[in-house]
PDB file of C-alpha atoms in Angstrom:
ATOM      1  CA  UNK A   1     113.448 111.929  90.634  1.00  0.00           C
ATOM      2  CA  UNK A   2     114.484 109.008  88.819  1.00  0.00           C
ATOM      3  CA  UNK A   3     117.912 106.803  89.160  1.00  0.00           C
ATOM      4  CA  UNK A   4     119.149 103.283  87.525  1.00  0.00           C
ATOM      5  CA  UNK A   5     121.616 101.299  90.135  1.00  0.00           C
ATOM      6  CA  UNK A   6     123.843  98.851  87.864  1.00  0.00           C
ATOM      7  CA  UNK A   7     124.854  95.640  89.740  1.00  0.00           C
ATOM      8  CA  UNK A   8     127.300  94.041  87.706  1.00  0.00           C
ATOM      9  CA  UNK A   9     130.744  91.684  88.592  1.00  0.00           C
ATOM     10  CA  UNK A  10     132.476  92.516  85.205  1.00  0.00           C
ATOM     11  CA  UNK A  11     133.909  94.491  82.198  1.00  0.00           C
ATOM     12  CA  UNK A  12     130.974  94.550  79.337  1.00  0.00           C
ATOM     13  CA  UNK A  13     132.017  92.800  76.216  1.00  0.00           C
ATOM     14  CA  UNK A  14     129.137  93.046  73.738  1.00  0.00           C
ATOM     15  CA  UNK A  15     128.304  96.296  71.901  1.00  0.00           C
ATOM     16  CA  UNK A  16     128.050 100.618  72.925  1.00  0.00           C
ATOM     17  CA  UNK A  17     130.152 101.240  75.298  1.00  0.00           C
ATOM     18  CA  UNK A  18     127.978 101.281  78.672  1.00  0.00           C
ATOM     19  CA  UNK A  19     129.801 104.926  79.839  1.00  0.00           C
ATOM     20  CA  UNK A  20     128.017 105.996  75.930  1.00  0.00           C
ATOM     21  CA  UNK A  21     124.787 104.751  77.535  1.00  0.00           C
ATOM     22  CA  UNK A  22     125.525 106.383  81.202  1.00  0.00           C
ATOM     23  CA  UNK A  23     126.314 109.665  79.544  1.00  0.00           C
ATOM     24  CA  UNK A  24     123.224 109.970  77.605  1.00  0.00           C
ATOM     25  CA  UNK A  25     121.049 109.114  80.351  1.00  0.00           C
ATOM     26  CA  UNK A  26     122.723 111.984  82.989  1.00  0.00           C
ATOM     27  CA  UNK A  27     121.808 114.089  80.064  1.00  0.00           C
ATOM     28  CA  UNK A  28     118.052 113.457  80.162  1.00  0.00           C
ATOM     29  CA  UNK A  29     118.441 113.985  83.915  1.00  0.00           C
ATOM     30  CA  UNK A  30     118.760 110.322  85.172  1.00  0.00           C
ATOM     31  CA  UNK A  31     121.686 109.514  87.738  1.00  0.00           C
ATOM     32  CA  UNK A  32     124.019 106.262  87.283  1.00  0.00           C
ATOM     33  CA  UNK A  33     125.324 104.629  90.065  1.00  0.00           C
ATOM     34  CA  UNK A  34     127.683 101.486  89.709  1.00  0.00           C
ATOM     35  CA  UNK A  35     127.951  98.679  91.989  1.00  0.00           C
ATOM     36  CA  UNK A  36     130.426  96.248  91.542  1.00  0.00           C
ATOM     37  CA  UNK A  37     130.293  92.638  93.276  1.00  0.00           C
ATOM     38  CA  UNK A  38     132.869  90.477  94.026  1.00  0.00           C
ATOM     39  CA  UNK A  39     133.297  87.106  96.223  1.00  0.00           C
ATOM     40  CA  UNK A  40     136.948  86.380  95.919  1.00  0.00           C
ATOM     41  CA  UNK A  41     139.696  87.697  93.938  1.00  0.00           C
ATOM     42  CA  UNK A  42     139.378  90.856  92.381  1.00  0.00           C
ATOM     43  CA  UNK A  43     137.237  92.438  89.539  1.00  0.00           C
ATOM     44  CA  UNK A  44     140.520  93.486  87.568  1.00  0.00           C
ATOM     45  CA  UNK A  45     141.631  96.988  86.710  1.00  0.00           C
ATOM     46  CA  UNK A  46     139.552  97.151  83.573  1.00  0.00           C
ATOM     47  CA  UNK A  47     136.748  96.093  85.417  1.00  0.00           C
ATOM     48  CA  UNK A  48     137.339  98.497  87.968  1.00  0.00           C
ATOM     49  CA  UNK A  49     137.703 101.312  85.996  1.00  0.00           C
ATOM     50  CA  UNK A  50     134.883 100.806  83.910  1.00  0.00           C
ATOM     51  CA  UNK A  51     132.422 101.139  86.831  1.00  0.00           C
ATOM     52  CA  UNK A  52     134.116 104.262  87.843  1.00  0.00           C
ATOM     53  CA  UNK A  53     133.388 105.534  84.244  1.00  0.00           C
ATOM     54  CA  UNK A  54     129.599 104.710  84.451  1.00  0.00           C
ATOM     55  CA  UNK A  55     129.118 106.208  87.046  1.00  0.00           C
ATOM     56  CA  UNK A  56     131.412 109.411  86.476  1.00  0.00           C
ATOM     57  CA  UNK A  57     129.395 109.393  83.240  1.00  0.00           C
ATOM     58  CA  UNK A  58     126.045 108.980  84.445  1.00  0.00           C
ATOM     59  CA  UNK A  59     126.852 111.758  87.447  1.00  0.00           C
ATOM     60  CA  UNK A  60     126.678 109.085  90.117  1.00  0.00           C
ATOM     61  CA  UNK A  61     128.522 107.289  92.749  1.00  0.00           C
ATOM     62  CA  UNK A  62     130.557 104.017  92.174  1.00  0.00           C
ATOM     63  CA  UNK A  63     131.432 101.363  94.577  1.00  0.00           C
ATOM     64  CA  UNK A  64     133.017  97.898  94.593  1.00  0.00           C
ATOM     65  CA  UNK A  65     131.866  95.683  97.453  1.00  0.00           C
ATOM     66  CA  UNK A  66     131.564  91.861  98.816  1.00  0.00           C
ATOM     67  CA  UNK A  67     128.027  90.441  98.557  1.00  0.00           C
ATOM     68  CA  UNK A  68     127.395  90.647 102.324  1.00  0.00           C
ATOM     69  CA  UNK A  69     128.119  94.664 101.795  1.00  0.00           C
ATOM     70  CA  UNK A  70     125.711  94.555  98.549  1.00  0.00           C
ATOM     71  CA  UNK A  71     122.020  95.490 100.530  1.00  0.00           C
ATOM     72  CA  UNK A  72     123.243  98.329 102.440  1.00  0.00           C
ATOM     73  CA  UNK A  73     125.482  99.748  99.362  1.00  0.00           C
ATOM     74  CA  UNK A  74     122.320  99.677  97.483  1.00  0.00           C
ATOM     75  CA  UNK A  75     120.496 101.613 100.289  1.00  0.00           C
ATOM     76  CA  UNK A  76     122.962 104.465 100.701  1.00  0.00           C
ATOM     77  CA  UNK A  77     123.682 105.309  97.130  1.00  0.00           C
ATOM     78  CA  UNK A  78     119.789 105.497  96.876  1.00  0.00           C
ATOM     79  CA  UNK A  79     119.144 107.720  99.237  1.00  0.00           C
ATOM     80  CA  UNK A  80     122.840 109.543  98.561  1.00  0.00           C
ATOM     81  CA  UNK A  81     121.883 110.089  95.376  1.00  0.00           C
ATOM     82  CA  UNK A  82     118.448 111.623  96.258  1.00  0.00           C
ATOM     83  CA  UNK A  83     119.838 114.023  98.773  1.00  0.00           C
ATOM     84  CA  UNK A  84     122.846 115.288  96.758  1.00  0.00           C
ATOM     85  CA  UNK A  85     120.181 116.522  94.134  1.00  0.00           C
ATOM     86  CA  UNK A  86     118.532 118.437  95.976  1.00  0.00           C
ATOM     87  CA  UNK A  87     121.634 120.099  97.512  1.00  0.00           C
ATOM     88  CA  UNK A  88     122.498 120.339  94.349  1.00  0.00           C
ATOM     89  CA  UNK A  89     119.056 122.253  93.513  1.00  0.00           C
ATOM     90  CA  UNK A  90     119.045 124.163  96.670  1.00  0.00           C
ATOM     91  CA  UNK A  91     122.592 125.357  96.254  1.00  0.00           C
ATOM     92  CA  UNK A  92     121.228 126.772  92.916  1.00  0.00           C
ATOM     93  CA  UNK A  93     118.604 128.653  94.618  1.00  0.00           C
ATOM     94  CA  UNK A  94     121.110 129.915  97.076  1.00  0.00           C
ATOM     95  CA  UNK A  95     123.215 131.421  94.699  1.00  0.00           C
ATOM     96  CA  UNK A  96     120.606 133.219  92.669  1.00  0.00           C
ATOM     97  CA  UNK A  97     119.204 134.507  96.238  1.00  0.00           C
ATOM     98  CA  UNK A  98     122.790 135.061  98.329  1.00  0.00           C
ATOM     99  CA  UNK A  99     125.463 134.965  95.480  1.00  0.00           C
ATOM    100  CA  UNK A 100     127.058 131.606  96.970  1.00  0.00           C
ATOM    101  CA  UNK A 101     126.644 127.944  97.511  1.00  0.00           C
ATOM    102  CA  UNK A 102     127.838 127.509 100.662  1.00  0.00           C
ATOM    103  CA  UNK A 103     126.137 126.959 103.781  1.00  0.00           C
ATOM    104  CA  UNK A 104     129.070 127.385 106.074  1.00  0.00           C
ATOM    105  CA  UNK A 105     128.508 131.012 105.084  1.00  0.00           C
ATOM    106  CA  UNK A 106     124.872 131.244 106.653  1.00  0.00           C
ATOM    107  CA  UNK A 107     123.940 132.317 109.916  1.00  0.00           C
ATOM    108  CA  UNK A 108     123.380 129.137 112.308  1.00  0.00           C
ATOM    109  CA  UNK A 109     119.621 129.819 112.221  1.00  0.00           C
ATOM    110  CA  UNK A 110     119.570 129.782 108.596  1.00  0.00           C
ATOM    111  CA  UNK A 111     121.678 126.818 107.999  1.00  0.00           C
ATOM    112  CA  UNK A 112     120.071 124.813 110.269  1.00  0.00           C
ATOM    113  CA  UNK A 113     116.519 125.857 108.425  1.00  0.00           C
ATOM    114  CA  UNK A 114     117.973 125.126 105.112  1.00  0.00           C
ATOM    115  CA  UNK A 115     119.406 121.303 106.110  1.00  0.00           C
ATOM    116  CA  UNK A 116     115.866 120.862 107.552  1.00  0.00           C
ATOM    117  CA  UNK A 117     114.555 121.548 104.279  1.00  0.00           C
ATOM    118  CA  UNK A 118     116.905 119.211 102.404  1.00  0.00           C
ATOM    119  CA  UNK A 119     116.410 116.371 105.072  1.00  0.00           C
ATOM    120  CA  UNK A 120     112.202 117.363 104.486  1.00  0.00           C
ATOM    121  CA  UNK A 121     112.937 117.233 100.706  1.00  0.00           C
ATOM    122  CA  UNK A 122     115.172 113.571 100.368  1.00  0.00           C
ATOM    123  CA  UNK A 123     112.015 111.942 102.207  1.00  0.00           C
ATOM    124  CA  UNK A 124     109.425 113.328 100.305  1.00  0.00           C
ATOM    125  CA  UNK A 125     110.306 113.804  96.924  1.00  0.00           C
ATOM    126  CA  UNK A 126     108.843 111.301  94.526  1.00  0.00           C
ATOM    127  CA  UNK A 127     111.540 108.551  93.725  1.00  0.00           C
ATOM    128  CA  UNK A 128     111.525 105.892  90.634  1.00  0.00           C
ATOM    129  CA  UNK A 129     114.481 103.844  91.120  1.00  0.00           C
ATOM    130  CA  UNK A 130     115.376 101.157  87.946  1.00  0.00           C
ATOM    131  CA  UNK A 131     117.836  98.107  88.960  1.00  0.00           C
ATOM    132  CA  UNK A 132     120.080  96.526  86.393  1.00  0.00           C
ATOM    133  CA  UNK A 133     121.222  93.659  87.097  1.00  0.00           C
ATOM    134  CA  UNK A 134     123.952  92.085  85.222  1.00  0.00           C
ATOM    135  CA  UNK A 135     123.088  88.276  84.806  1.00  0.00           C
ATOM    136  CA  UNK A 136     126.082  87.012  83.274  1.00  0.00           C
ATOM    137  CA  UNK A 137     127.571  83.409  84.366  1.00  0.00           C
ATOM    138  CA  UNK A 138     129.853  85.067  86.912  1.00  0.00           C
ATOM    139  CA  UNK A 139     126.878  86.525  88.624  1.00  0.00           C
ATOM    140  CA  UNK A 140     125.160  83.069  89.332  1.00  0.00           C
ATOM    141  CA  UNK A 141     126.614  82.594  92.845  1.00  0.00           C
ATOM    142  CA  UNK A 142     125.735  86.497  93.980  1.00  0.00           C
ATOM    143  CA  UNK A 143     122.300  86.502  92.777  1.00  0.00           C
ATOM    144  CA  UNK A 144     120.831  85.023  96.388  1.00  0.00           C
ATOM    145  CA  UNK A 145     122.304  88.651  97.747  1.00  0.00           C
ATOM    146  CA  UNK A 146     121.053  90.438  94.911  1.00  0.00           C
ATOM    147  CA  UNK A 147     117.307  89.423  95.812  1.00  0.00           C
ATOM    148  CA  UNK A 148     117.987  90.306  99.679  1.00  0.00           C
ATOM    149  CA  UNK A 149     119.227  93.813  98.599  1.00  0.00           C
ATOM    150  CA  UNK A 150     116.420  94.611  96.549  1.00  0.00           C
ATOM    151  CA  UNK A 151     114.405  93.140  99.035  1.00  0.00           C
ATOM    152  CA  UNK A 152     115.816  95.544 101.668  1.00  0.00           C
ATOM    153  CA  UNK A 153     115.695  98.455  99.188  1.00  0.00           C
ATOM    154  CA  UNK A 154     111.784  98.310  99.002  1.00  0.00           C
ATOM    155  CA  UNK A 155     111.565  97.685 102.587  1.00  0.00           C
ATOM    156  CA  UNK A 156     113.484 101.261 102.803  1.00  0.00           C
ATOM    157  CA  UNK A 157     111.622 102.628  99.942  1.00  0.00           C
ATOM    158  CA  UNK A 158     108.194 101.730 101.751  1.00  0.00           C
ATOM    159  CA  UNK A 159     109.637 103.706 104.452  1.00  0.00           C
ATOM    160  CA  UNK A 160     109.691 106.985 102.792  1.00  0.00           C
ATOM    161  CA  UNK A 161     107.057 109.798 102.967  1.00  0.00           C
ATOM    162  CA  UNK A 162     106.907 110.971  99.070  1.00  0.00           C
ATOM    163  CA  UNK A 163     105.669 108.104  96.569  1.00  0.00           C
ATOM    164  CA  UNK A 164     108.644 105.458  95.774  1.00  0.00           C
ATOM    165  CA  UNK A 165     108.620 103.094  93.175  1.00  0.00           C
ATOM    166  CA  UNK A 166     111.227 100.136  92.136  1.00  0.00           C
ATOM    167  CA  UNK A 167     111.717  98.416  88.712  1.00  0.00           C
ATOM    168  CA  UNK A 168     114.307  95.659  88.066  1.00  0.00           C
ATOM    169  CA  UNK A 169     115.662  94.055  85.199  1.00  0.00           C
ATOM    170  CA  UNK A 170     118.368  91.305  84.357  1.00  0.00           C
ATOM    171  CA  UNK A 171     120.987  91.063  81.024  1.00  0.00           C
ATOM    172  CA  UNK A 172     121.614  89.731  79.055  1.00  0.00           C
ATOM    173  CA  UNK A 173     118.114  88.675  77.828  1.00  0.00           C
ATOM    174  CA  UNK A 174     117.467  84.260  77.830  1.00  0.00           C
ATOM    175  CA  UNK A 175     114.061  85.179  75.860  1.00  0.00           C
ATOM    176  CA  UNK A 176     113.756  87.942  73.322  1.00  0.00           C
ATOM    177  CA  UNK A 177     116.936  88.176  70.571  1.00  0.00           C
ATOM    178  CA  UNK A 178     115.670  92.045  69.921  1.00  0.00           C
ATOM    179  CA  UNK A 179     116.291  93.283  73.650  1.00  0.00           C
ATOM    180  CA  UNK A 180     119.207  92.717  75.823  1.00  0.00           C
ATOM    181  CA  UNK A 181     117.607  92.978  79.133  1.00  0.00           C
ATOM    182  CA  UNK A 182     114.232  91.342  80.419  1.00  0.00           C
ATOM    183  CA  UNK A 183     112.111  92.954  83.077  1.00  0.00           C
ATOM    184  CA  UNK A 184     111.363  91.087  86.468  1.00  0.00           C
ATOM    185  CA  UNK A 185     109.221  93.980  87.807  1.00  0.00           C
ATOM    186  CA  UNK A 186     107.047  96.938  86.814  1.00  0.00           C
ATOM    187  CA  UNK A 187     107.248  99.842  89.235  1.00  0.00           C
ATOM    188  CA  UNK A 188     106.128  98.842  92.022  1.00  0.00           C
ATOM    189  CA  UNK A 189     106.355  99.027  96.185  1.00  0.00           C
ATOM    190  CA  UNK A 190     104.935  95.658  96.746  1.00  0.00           C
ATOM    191  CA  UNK A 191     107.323  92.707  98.107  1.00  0.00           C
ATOM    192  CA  UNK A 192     105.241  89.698  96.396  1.00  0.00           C
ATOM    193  CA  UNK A 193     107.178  87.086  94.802  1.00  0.00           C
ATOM    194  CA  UNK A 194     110.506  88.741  95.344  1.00  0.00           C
ATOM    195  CA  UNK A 195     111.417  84.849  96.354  1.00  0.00           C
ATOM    196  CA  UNK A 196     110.723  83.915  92.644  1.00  0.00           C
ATOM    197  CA  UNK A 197     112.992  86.183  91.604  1.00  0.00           C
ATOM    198  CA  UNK A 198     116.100  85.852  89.267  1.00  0.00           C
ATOM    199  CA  UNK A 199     115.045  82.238  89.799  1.00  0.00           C
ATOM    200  CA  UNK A 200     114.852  80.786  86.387  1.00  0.00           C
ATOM    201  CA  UNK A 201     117.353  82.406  84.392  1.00  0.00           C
ATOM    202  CA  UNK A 202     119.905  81.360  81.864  1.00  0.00           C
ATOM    203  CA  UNK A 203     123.230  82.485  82.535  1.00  0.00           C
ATOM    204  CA  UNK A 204     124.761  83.699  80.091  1.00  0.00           C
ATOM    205  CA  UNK A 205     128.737  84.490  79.819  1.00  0.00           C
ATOM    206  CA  UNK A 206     128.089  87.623  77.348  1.00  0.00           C
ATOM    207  CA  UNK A 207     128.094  91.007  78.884  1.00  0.00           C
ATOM    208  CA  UNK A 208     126.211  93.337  77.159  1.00  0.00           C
ATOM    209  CA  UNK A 209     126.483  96.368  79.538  1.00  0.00           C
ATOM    210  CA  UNK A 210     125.995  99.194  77.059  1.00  0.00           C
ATOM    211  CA  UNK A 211     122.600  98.204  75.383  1.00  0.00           C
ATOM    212  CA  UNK A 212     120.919  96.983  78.541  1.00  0.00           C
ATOM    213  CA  UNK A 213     121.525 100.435  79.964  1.00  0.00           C
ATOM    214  CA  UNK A 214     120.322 102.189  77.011  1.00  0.00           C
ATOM    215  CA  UNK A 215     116.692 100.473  76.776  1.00  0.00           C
ATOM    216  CA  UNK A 216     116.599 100.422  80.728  1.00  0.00           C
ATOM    217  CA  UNK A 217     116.793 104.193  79.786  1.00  0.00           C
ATOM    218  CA  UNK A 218     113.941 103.997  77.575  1.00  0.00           C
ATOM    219  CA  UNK A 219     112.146 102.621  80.206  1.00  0.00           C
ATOM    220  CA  UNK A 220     112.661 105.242  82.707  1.00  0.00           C
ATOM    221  CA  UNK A 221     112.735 107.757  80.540  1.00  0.00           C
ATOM    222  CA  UNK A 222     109.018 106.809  79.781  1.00  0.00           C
ATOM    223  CA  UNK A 223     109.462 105.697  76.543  1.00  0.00           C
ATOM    224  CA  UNK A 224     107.777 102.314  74.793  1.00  0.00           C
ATOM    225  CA  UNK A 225     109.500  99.178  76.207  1.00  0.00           C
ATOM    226  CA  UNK A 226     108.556  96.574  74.225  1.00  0.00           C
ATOM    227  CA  UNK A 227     109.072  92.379  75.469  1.00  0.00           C
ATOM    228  CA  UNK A 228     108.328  89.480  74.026  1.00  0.00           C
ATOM    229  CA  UNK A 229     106.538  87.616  76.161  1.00  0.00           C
ATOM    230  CA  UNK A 230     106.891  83.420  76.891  1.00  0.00           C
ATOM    231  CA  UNK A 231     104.112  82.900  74.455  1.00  0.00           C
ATOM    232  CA  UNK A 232     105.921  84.449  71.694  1.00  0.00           C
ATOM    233  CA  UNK A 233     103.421  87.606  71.513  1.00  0.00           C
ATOM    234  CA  UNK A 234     105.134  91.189  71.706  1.00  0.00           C
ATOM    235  CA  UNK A 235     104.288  92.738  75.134  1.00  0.00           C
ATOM    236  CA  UNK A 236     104.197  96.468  75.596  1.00  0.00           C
ATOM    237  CA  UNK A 237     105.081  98.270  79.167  1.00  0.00           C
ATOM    238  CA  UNK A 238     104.788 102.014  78.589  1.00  0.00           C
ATOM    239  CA  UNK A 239     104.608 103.834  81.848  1.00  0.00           C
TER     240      UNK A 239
END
């Protein structure tokens, strides 16, 4: 099961249109979710309703929260996400076996084995989760609670029975003019350097949503991501 959690503070202002990108990656079976941070004031109604598009268009969950709320946000649309697929799945089985979704209408015995099965499933089902986060100049002062919830979101990963795995990258790109977003970590479970991260990067004030969410789409989508690295070579991560 695979998911990309956008962290952004802001409407996008460079290129596709990001609910484009979301759209295209619910098609290829990849859930959006949308967080949006704010510290004081508010993120504006176009900001606003541009995360709820995301994520309407990417067939997740969207949320608009202070930084202290950020790590546990992050936590419960991840494993939200996870267990309203497999509803989702098991509902279809249900109505192929029973003729109906619901499991109101099922015998207490039955119900109770079927939400056993769901809870069994959302622990163990393999999970690749892909964090975006949006690096603009507005972010600078959030990004301390940024590393904390991804931090905590491993942590909770770790925790999990099936095989979990995190990636994370940052837009708009301070080091490569042919990508918009750089990667600060391969899938992984590990917690190393988490400290360093997000530590030097330019902040930028352009907010190219839309084209960082299409190549972090090629990159969960398993397709050739392609970097330059700092020495000026071309670096390939193809999972």
């Amino acid at each position: 099961m695979k998911q990309i959690l956008l962290i952004t503070d802001g409407c996008s202002n460079v290129g596709l249109s990001p609910v484009i990108a979301a759209a295209q990656a619910h098609g290829e079976g990849i859930t959006v979710n949308v967080i949006g941070v704010i510290d004081q004031g508010e993120l504006g109604v176009l900001g606003s309703e541009e995360i709820r598009e995301i994520a309407a268009a990417g067939g997740g969950m969207s949320r608009i929260v202070n930084s202290g709320q950020l790590s546990q946000t992050v936590q419960m649309m991840t494993h939200k996400t996870v267990t309203t697929t497999i509803q989702h799945a098991v509902g279809k089985e249900l109505q192929s076996i029973l003729g109906h979704t619901q499991l109101e209408q099922l015998p207490p015995h039955q119900r109770a084995e079927v939400v056993q099965v769901i809870d069994n499933m959302s622990e163990s089902t393999s999970l690749r989760v892909a964090l975006l986060i949006d690096a603009s100049a507005s972010m600078k002062p959030k990004l301390a609670a940024v590393r904390e919830a991804i931090h905590d979101l491993l942590l909770s990963l770790r925790a999990r029975t099936g095989k979990s795995e995190l990636a994370v990258f940052h837009f708009p790109s301070s080091k490569n003019r042919d990508q918009e977003i750089e990667m600060d970590l391969n899938w992984s479970n590990e917690l190393a350097n988490l400290d360093k991260m997000f530590y030097k990067i330019n902040m930028k004030g352009t907010t190219p949503t839309g084209p960082a969410l299409l190549q972090t789409l090629q990159f969960v989508a398993e397709k050739p991501f392609i970097q330059k690295a700092e020495d000026g070579m071309m670096s390939d991560y193809v999972v």
